[in-house]
Tab-separated table of C-alpha atoms and ligand atoms in Angstrom:
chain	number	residue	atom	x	y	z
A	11	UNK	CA	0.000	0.000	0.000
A	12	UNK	CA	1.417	3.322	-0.747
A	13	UNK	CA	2.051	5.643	2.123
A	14	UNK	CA	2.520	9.018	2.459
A	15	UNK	CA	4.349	11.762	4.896
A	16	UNK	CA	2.284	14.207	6.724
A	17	UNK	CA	2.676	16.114	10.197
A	18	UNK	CA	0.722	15.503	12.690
A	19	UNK	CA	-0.406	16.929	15.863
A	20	UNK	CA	-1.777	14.625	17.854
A	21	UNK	CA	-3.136	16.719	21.144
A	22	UNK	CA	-3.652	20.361	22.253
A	23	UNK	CA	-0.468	22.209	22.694
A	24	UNK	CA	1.661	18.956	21.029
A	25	UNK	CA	4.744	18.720	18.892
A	26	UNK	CA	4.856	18.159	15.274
A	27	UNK	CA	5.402	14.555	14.638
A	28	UNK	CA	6.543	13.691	11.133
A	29	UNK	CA	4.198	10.447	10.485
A	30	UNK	CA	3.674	7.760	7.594
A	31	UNK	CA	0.228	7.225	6.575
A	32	UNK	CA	-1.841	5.330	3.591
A	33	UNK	CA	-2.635	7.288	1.055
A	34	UNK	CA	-6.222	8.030	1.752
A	35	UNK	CA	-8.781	7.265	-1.420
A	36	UNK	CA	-11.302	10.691	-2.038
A	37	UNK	CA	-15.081	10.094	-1.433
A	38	UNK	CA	-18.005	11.155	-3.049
A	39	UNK	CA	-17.596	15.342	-3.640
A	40	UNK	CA	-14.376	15.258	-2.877
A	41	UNK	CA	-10.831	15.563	-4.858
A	42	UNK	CA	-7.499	14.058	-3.283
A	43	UNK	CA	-4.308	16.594	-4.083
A	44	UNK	CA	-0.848	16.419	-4.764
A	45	UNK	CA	0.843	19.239	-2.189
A	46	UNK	CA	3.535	20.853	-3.363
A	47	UNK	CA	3.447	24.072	-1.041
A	48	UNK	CA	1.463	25.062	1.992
A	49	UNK	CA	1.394	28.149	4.248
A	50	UNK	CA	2.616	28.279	7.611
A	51	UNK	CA	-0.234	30.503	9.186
A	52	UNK	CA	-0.638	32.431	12.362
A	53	UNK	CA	-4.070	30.875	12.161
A	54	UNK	CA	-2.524	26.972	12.404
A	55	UNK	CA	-1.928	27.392	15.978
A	56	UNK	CA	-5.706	26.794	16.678
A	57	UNK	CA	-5.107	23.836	15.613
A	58	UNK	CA	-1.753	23.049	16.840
A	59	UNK	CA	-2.562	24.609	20.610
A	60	UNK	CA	-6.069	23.605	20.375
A	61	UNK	CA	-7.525	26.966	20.628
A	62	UNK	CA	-11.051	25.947	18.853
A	63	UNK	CA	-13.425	23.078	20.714
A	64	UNK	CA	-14.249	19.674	19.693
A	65	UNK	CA	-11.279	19.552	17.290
A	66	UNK	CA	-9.940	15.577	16.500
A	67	UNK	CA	-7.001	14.695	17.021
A	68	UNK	CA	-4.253	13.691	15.519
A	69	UNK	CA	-4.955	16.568	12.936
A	70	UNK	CA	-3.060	18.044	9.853
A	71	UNK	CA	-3.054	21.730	10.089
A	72	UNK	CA	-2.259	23.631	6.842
A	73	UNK	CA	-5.003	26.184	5.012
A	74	UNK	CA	-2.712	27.799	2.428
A	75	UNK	CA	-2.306	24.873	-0.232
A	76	UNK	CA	-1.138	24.572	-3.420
A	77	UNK	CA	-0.481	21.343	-5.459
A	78	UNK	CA	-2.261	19.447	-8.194
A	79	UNK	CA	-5.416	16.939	-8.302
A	80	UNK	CA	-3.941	13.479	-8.464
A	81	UNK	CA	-7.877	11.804	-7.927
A	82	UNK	CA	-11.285	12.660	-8.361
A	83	UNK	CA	-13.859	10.689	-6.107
A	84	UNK	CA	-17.669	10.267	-7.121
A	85	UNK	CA	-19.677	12.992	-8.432
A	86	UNK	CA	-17.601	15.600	-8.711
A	87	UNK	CA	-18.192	17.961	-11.959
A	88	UNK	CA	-15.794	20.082	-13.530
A	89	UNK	CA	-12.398	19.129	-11.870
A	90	UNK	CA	-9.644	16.202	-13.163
A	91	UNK	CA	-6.542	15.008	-12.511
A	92	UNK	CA	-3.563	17.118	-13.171
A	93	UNK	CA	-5.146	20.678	-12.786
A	94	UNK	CA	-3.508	23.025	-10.785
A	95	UNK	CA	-5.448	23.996	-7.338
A	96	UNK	CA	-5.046	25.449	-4.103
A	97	UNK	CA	-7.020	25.149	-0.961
A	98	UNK	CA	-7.794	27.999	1.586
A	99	UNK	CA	-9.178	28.370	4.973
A	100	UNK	CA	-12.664	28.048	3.780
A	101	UNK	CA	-13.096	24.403	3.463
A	102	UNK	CA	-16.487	23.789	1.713
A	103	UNK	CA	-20.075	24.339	2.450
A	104	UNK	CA	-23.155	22.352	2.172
A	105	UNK	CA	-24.738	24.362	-0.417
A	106	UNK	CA	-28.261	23.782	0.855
A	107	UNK	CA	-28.973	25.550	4.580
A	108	UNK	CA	-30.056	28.904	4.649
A	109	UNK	CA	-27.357	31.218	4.722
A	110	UNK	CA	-26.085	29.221	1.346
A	111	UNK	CA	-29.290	29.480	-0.173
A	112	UNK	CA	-28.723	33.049	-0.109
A	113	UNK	CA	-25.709	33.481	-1.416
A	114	UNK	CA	-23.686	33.732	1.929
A	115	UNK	CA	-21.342	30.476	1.449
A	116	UNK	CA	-18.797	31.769	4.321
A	117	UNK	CA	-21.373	31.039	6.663
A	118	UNK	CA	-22.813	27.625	5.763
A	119	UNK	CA	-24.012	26.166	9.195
A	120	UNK	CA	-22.407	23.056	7.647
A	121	UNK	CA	-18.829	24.514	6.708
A	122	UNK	CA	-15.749	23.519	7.356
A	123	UNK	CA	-12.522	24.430	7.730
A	124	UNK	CA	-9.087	23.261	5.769
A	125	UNK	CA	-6.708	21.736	8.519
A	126	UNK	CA	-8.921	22.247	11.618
A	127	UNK	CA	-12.270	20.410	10.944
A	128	UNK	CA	-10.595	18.172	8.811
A	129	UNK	CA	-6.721	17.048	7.600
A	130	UNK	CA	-4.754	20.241	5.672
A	131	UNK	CA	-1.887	20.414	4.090
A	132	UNK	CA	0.939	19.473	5.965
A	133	UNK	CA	1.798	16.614	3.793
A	134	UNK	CA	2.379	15.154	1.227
A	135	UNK	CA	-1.548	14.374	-0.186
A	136	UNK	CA	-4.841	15.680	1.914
A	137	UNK	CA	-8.584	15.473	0.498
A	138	UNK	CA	-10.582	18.298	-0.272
A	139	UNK	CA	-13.872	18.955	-1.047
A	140	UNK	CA	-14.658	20.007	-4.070
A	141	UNK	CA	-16.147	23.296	-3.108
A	142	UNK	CA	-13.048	24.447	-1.178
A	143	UNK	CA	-11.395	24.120	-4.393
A	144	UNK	CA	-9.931	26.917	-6.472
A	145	UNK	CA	-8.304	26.875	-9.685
A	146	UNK	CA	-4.214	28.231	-10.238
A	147	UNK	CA	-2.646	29.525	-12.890
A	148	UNK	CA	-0.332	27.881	-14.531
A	149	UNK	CA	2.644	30.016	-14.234
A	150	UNK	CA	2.105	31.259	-10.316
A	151	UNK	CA	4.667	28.593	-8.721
A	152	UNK	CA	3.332	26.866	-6.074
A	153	UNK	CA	5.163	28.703	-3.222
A	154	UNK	CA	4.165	31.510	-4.172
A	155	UNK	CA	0.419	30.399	-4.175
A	156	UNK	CA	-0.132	28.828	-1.015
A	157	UNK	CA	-0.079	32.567	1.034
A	158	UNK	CA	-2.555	33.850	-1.591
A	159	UNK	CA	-4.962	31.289	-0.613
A	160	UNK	CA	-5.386	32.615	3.059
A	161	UNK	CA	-3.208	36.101	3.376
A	162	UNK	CA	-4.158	37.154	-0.401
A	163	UNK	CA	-7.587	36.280	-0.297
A	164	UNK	CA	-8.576	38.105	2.635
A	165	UNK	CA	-6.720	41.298	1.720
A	166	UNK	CA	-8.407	41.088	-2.067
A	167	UNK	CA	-11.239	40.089	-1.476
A	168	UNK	CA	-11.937	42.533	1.828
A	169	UNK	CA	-10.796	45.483	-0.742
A	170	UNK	CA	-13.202	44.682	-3.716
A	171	UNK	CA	-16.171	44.846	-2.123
A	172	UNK	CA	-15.095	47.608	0.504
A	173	UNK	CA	-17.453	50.124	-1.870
A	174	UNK	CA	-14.294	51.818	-2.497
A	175	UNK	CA	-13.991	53.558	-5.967
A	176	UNK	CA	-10.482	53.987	-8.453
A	177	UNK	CA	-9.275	56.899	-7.310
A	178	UNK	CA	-10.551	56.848	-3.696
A	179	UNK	CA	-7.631	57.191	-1.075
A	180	UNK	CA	-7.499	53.682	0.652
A	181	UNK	CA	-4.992	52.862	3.761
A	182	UNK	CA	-4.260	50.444	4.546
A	183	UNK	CA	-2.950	49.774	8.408
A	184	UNK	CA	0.173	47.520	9.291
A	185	UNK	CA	2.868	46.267	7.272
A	186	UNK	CA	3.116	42.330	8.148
A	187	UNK	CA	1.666	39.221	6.506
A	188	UNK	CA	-1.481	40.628	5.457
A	189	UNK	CA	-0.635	44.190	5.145
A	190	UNK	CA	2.327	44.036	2.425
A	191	UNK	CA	-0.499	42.330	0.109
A	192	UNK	CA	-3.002	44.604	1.045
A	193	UNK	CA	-0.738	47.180	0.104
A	194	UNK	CA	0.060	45.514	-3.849
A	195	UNK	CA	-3.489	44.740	-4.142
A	196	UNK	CA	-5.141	48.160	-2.960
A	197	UNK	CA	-2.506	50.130	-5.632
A	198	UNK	CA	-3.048	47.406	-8.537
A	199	UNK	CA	-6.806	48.499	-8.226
A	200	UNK	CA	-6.292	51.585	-8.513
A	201	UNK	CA	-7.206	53.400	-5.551
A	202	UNK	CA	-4.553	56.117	-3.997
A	203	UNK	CA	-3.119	54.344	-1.426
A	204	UNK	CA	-1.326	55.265	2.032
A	205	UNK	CA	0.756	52.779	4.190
A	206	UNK	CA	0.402	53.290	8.217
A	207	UNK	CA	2.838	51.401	10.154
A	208	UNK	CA	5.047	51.915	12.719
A	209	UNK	CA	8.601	53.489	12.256
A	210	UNK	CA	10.239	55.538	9.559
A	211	UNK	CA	12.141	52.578	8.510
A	212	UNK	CA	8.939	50.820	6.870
A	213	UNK	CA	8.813	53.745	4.981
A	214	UNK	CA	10.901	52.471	1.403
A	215	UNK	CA	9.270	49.132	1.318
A	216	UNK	CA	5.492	50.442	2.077
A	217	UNK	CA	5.814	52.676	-1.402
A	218	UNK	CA	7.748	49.832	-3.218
A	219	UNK	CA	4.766	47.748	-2.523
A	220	UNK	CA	2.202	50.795	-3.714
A	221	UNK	CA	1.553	53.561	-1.476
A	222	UNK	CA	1.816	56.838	-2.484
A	223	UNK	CA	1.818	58.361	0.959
A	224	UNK	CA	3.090	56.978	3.996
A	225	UNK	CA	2.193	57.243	7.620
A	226	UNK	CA	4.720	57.109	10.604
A	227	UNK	CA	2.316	56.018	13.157
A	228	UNK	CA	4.776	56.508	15.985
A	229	UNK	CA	5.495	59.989	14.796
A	230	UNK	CA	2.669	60.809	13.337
A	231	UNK	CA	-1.311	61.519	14.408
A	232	UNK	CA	-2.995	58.724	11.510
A	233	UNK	CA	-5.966	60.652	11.701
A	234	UNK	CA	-5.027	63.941	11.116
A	235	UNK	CA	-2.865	62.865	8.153
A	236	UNK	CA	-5.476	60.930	6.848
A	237	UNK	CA	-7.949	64.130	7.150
A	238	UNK	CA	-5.777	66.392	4.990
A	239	UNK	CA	-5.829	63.845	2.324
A	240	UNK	CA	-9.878	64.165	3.183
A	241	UNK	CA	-10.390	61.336	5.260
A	242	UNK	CA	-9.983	57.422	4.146
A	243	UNK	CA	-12.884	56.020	1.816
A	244	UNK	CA	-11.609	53.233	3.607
A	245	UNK	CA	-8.716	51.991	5.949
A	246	UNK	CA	-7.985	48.077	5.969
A	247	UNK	CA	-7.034	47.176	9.335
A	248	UNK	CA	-4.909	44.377	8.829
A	249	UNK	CA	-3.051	45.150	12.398
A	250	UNK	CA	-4.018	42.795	15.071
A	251	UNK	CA	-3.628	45.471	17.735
A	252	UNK	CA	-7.195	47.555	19.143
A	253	UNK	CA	-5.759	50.582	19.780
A	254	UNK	CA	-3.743	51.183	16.597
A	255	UNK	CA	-7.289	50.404	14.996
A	256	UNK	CA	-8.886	52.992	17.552
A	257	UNK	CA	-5.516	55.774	16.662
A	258	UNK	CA	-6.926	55.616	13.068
A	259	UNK	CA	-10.657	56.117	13.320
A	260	UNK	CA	-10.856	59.577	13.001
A	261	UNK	CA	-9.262	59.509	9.644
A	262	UNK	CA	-12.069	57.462	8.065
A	263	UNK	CA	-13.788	60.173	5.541
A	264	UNK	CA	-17.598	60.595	5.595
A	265	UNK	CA	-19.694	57.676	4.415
A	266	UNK	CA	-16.333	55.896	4.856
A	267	UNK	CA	-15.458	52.188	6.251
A	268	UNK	CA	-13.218	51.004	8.873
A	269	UNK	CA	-12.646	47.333	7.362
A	270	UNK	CA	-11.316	45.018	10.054
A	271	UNK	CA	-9.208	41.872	8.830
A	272	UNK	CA	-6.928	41.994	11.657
A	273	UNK	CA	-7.783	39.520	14.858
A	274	UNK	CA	-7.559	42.073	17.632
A	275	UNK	CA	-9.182	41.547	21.222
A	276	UNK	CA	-11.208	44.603	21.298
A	277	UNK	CA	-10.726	48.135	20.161
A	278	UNK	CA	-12.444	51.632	21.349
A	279	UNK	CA	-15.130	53.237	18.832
A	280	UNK	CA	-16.241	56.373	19.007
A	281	UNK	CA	-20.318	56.242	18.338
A	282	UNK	CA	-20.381	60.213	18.115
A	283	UNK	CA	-17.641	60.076	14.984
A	284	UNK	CA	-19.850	56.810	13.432
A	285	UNK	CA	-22.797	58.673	13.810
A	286	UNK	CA	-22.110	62.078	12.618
A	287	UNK	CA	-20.208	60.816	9.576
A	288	UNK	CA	-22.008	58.256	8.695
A	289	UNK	CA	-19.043	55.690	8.801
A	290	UNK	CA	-19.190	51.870	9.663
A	291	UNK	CA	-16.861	49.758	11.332
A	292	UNK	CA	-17.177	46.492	9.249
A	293	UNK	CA	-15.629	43.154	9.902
A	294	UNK	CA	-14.557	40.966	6.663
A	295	UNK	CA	-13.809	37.353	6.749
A	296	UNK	CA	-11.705	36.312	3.789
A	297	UNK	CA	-13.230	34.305	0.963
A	298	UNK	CA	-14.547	31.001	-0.723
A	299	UNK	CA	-12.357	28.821	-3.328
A	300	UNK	CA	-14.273	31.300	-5.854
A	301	UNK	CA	-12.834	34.534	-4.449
A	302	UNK	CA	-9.469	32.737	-4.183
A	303	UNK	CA	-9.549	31.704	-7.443
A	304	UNK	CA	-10.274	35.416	-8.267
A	305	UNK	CA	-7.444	36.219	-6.100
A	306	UNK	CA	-4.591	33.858	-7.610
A	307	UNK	CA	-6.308	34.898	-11.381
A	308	UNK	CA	-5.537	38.367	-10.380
A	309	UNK	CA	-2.572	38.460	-8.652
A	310	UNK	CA	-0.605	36.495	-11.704
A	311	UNK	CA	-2.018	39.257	-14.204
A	312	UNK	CA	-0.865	42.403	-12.203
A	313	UNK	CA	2.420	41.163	-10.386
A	314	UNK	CA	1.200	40.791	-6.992
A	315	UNK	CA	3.245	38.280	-4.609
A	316	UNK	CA	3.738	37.212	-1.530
A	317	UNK	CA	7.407	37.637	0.447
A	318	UNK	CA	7.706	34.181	1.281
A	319	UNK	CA	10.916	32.541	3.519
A	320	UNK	CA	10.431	29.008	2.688
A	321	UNK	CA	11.129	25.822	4.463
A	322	UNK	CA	11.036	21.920	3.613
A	323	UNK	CA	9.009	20.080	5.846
A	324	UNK	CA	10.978	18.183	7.646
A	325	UNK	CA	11.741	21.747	9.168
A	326	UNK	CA	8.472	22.758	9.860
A	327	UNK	CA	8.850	22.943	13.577
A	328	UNK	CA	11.368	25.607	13.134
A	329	UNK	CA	9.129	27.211	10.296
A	330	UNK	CA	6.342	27.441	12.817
A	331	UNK	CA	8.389	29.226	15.732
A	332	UNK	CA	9.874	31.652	13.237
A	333	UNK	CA	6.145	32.355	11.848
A	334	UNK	CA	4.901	32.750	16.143
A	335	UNK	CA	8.058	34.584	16.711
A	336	UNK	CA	6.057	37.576	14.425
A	337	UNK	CA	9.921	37.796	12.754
A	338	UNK	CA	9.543	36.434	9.367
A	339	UNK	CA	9.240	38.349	6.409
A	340	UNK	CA	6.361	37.848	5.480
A	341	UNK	CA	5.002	34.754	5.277
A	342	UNK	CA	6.345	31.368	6.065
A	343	UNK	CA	5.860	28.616	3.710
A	344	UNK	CA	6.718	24.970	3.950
A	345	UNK	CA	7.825	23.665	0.566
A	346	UNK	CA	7.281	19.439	-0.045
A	347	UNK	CA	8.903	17.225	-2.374
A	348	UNK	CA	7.901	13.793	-3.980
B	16	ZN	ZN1	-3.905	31.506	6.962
B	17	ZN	ZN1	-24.477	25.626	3.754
């Protein structure tokens, strides 16, 4: 029988143990892949320190994967061996309760999700769903990919349906694994674009990556410089820390969004700004295989990549620490061979 390596965690708060396994055969709906690249993501540690409930162990973490269908299981439309895919956090829905009926697929009552609910891709094969399956490009090499799928997504996909407009100044707030895509993705759209982040030394790489203007946030009010650009159609806060979000509120223009990708705690609003401006503070919550495919689709045709430090993964141990450590730059992505 033909076996396979994958990592394993096998309680809350365990090591990584480097494990054979069979090959597992895809079931009805579902597509087994080839990895070739996955994503080391600040969001595996839920599964690696247990941080959701009534997750199984052992489990495979890994939402940011890219490799290549190698079998098709029953019923399963549209997708063959030897295409190119990748598989994000957003690991199917049902297609058939409520919120899917209208259109609202993130929130199937049914969903699941890629390396928590079930086995990701920290190996060398993991099933998939069909519906958390999106289509790459040929030339976007897998390394590259995998980030796109969790990172990319969210930043795209949070800016395209912010409501803002070519032309309308965006920010976008912190410079990290999110924020240096946000950045690429916010300019390639065309909307004028201003980097926040903290220190004057961020400063060359934030208008490498796209922004025209640049915000010192340690040396520098946000707000006010936001308001003599005439406030922020929208700021994408991609920072996980509540009172950086709060330090930027009051640059948010009139009718204007405060869109919150960024995991922090809690943050300080002011109702009397919300109110007399008419501005929202909006979560967004990534995407679906569609909106990734979107993603990958348009990140090959306008240049946008991740900064990736890669490691193999028998090294993934050490790839994780240096991704918790909130050092690497920018994402950390384990690379697998066959
Ligand atoms: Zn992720
Ligand atoms: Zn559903």
């Amino acid at each position: 029988m033909a076996t396979m390596r994958v990592v394993q965690v096998s309680r809350p708060s365990g090591s990584f143990e480097i494990v054979e396994r069979q090959i597992p055969e895809p079931g009805a709906g579902a597509v087994r892949i080839k990895v070739e690249a996955c994503g080391i993501c600040h969001s595996d540690s839920i599964t690696k320190e247990g941080l959701f409930p009534g997750i199984q162990y052992p489990r495979v973490p890994g939402h940011e994967v890219a490799g290549v269908i190698d079998a098709v299981g029953p019923g399963v439309p549209g997708w063959e061996p030897g295409q190119r895919v990748g598989v994000g956090w957003n690991g199917g829905y049902c297609g058939y309760c409520d919120h899917c009926r209208r259109g609202a697929f993130f929130a199937c009552v049914r969903g699941q999700t890629t390396g928590v609910t079930y086995d990701g891709g920290y190996g060398e094969y993991m099933i998939a769903p069909a519906s958390a399956v999106a289509l790459m490009p040929a030339d976007l090499p897998p390394a590259e990919a995998a980030p796109l799928m969790c990172a990319g997504v969210t930043t795209f996909n949070a800016l395209r349906n912010s409501g803002a407009r070519p032309g309308d100044v965006v920010a976008v707030l912190g410079l990290g694994g999110l924020g240096h895509l946000a950045l690429q993705y916010a300019a390639k759209m065309g909307f004028r674009t201003v980097g926040i982040a903290r220190g004057k030394d961020k400063e060359p790489l934030a208008r490498q990556l796209g922004a025209s203007v640049y915000i010192d946030s340690q040396a520098q009010d946000p707000s006010a410089e936001l308001l003599k650009l005439g406030g922020a159609k929208v700021i994408l806060a991609t920072a996980t820390s509540g009172e950086a979000m709060s330090a930027v509120q009051g640059g948010v223009a009139v009718n204007g969004t405060l869109l919150i990708v960024g995991a922090a705690e809690s943050m300080q609003v002011s109702a009397l700004s919300l109110l007399l401006g008419c501005r929202s503070v909006k979560g967004w919550y990534s995407g679906t295989s569609i909106d990734s495919e979107d993603t990958l689709a348009f990140s090959v045709r306008t240049g946008v990549r991740p900064m990736n430090e890669t490691y193999p993964l028998e090294r993934v141990s050490e790839g994780y620490d240096h991704m918790m450590s909130g050092k690497a730059r920018f994402r950390v992505v384990l690379t697998i061979g066959h």
